[in-house]
PDB file of C-alpha atoms in Angstrom:
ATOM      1  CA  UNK U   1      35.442   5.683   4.919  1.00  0.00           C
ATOM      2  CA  UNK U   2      33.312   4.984   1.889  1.00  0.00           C
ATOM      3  CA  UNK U   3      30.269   7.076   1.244  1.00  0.00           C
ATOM      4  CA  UNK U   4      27.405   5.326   1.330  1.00  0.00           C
ATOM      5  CA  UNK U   5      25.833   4.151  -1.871  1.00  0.00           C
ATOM      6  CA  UNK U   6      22.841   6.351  -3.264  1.00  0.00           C
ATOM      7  CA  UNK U   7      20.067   5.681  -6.259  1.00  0.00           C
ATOM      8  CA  UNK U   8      17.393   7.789  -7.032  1.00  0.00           C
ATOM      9  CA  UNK U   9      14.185   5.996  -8.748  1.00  0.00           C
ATOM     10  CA  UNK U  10      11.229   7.347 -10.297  1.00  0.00           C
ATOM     11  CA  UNK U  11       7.632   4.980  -9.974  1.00  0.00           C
ATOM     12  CA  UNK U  12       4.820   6.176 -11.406  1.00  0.00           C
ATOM     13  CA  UNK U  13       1.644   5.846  -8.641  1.00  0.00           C
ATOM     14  CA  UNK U  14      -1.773   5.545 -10.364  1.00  0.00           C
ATOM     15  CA  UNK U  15      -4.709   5.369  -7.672  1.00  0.00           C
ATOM     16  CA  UNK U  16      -4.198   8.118  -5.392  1.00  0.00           C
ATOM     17  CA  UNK U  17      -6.427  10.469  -4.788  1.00  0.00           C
ATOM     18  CA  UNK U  18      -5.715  12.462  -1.636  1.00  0.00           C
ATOM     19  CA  UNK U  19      -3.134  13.014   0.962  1.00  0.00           C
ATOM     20  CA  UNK U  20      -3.676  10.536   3.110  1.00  0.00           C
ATOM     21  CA  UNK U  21      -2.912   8.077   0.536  1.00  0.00           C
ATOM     22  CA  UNK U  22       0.112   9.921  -0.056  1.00  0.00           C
ATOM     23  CA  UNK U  23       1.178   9.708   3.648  1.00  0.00           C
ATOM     24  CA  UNK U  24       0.240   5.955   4.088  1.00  0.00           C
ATOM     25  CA  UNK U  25       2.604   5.479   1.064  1.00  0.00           C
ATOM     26  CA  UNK U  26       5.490   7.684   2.277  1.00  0.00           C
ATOM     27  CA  UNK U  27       4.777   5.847   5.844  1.00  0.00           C
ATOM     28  CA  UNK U  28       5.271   2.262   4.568  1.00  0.00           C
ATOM     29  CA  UNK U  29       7.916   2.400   2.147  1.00  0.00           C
ATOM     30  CA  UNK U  30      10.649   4.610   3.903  1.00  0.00           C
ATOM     31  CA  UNK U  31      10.194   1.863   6.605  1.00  0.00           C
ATOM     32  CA  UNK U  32      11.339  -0.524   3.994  1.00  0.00           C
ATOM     33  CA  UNK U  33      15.215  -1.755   4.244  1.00  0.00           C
ATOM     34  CA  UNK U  34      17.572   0.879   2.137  1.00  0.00           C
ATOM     35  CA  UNK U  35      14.939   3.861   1.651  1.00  0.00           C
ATOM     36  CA  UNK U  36      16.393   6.440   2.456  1.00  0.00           C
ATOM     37  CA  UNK U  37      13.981   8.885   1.347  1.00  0.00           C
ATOM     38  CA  UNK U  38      10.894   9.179  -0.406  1.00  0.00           C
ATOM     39  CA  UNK U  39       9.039  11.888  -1.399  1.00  0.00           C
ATOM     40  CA  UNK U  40       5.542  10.991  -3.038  1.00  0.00           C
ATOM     41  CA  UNK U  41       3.617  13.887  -5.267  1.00  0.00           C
ATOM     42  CA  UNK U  42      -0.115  13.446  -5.549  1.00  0.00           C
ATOM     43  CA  UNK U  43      -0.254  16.030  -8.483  1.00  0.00           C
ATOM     44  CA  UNK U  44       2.430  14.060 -10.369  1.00  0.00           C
ATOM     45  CA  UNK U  45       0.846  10.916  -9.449  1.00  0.00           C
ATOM     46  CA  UNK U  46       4.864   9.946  -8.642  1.00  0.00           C
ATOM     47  CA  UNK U  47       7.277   9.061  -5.705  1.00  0.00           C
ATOM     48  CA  UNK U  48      10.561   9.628  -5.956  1.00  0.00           C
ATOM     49  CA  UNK U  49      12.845   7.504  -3.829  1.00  0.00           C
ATOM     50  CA  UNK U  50      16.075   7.523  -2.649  1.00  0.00           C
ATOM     51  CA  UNK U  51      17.687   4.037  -2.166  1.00  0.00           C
ATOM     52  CA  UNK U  52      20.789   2.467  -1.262  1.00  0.00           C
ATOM     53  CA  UNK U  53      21.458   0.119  -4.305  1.00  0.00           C
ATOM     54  CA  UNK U  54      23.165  -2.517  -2.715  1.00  0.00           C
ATOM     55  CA  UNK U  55      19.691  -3.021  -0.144  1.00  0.00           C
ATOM     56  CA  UNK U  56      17.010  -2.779  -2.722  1.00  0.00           C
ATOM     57  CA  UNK U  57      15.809  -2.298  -5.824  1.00  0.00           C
ATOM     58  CA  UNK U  58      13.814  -0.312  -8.110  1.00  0.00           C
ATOM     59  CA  UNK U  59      11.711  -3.309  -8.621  1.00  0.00           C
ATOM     60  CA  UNK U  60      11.426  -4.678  -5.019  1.00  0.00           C
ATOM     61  CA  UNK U  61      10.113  -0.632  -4.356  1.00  0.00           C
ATOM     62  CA  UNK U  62       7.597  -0.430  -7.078  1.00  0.00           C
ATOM     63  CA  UNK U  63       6.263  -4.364  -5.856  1.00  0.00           C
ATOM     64  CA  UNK U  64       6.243  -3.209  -2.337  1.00  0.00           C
ATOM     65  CA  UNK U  65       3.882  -0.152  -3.452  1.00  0.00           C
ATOM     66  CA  UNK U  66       2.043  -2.358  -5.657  1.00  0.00           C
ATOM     67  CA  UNK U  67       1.634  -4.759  -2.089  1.00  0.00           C
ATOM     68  CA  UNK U  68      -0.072  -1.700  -0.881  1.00  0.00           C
ATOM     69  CA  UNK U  69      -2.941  -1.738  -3.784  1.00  0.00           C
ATOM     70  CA  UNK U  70      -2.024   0.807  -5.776  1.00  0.00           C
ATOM     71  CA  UNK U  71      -0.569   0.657  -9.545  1.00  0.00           C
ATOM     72  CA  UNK U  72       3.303   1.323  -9.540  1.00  0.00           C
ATOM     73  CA  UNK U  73       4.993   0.885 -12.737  1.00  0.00           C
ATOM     74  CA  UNK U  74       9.610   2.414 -12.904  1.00  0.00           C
ATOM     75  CA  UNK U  75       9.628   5.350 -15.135  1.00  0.00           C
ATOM     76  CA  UNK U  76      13.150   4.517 -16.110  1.00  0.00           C
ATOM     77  CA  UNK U  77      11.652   2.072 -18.862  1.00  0.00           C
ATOM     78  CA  UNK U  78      15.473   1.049 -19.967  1.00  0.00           C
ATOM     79  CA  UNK U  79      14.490  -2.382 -18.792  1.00  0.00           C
ATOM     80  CA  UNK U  80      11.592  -2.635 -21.204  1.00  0.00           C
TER      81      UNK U  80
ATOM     82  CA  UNK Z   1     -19.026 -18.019   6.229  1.00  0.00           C
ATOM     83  CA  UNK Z   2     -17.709 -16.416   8.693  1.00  0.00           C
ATOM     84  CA  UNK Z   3     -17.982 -12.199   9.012  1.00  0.00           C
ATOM     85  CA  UNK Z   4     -15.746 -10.387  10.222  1.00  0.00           C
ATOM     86  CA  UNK Z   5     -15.673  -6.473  10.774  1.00  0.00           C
ATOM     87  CA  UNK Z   6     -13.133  -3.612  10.783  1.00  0.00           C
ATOM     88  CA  UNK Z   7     -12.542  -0.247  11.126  1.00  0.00           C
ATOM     89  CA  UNK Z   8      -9.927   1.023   8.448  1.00  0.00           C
ATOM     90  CA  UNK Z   9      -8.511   4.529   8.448  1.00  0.00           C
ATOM     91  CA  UNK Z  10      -9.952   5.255   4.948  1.00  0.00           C
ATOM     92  CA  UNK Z  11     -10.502   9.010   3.764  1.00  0.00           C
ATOM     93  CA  UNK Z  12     -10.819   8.597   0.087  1.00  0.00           C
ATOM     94  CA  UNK Z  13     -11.766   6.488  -2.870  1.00  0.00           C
ATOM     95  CA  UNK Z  14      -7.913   6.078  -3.032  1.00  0.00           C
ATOM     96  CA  UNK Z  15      -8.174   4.671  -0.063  1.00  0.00           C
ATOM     97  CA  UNK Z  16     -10.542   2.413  -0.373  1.00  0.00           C
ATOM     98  CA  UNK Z  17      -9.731   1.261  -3.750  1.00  0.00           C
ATOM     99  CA  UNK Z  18      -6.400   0.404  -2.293  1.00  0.00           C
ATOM    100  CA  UNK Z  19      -8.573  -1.921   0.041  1.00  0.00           C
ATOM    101  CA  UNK Z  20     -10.337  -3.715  -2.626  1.00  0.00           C
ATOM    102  CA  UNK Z  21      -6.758  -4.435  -4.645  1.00  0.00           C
ATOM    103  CA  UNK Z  22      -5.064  -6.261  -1.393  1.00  0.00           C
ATOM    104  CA  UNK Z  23      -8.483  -7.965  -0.952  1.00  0.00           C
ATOM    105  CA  UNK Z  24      -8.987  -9.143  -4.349  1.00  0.00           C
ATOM    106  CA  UNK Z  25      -5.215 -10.102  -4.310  1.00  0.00           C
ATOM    107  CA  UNK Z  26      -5.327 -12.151  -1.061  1.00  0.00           C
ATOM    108  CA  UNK Z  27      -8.703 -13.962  -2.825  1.00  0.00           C
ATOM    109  CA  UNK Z  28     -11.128 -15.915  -1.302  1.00  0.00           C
ATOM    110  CA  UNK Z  29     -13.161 -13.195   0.710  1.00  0.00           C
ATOM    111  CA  UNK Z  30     -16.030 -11.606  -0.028  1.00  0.00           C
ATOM    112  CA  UNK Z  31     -16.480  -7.869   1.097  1.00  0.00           C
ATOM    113  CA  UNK Z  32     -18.047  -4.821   1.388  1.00  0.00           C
ATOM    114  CA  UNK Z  33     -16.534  -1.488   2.037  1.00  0.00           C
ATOM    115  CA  UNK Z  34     -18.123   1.614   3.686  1.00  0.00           C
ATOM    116  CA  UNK Z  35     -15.936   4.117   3.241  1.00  0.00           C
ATOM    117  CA  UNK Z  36     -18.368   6.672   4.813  1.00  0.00           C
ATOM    118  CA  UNK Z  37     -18.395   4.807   8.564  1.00  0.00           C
ATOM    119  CA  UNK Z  38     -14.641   3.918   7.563  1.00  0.00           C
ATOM    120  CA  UNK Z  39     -16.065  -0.061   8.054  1.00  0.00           C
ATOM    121  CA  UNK Z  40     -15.287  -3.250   5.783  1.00  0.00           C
ATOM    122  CA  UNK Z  41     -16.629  -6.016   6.611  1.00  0.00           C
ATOM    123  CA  UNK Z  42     -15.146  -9.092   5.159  1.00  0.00           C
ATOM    124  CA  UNK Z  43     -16.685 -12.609   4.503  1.00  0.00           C
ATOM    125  CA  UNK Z  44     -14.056 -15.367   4.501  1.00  0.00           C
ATOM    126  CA  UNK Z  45     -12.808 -18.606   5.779  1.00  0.00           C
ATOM    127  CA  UNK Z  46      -9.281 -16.775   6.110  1.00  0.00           C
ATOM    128  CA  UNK Z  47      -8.346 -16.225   9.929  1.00  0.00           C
ATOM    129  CA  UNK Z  48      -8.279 -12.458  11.436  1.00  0.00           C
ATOM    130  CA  UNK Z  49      -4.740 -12.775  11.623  1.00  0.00           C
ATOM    131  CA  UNK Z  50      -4.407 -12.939   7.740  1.00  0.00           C
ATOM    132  CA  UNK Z  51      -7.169 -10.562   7.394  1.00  0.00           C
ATOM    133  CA  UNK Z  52      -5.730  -8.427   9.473  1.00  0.00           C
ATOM    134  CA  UNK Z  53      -1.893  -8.491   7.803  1.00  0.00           C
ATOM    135  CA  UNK Z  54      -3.660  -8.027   4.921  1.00  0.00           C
ATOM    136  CA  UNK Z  55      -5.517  -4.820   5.416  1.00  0.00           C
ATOM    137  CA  UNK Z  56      -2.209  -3.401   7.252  1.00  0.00           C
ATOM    138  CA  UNK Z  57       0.055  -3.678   3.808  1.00  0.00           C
ATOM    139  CA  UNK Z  58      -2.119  -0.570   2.999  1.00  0.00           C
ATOM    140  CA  UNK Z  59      -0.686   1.450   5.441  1.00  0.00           C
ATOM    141  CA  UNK Z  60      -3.912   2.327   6.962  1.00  0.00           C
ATOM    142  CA  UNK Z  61      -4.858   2.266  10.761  1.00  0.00           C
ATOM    143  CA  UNK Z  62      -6.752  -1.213  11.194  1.00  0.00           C
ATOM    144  CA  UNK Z  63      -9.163  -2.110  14.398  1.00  0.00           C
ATOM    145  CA  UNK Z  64     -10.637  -5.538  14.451  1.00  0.00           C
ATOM    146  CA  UNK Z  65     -14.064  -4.956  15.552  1.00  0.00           C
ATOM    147  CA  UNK Z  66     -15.251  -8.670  16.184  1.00  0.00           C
ATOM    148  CA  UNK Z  67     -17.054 -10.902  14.260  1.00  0.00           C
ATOM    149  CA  UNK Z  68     -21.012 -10.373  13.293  1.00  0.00           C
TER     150      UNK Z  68
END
């Protein structure tokens, strides 16, 4: 069997300022289709999530988080 | 224009600047946010439904408490 596909992505989070925001943000996007994992730090002011590739995309992630009203922009700037 | 109250989950500035953003994105309301009494009250034409859906992409706990 194949192993499944898995990305890791970087988005910086601007507009956090406690743990609850940190919780709603964990809570919504690793309900989102092909997060695996996310792990969100408030001191960082970053999330780091683990995705399967082939389900979503850095971009779809950092959109989804900016749908939540906070300021997400991919630390991978290759794109730019 | 129709008001319309709720109780959102809000602990933090955070919080309830991530409020105002989905708001200001949705457009067309007018509102006012008390983040002490965890209360926004919302002026719009938009239906609680949409109100509603809105509010909940933050993540937060929503309660429609009627309209005043």
């Amino acid at each position: 069997p194949s192993q499944p596909l898995t990305q890791e992505t970087v988005i910086n989070i601007d507009g956090m300022t406690c743990n609850s925001c940190v919780q709603s943000i964990e809570g919504v996007i690793s309900k989102k289709t092909g997060v695996k994992c996310i792990r969100v730090s408030l001191t960082n002011s970053t999330g780091i999530i683990e995705y399967d590739p082939l389900l979503t995309s850095p971009e779809t992630l950092r959109e989804a988080i900016e749908d939540m009203g906070f300021d997400a922009t991919l630390k991978d700037s290759d794109k730019e | 224009m129709p008001k319309h109250e709720f109780t959102v989950d809000m602990t933090c500035e955070g919080c309830s600047n991530a409020v105002t953003r989905v708001l200001n994105k949705l457009g067309g309301v007018q509102f006012e946010i008390d983040l002490p009494n965890k209360k926004v009250c919302i002026d719009s034409e938009h239906s609680v439904d949409t109100l509603l859906e809105t509010l909940k992409k933050t993540g937060k706990t929503i309660t429609y408490l009627g309209a005043k």
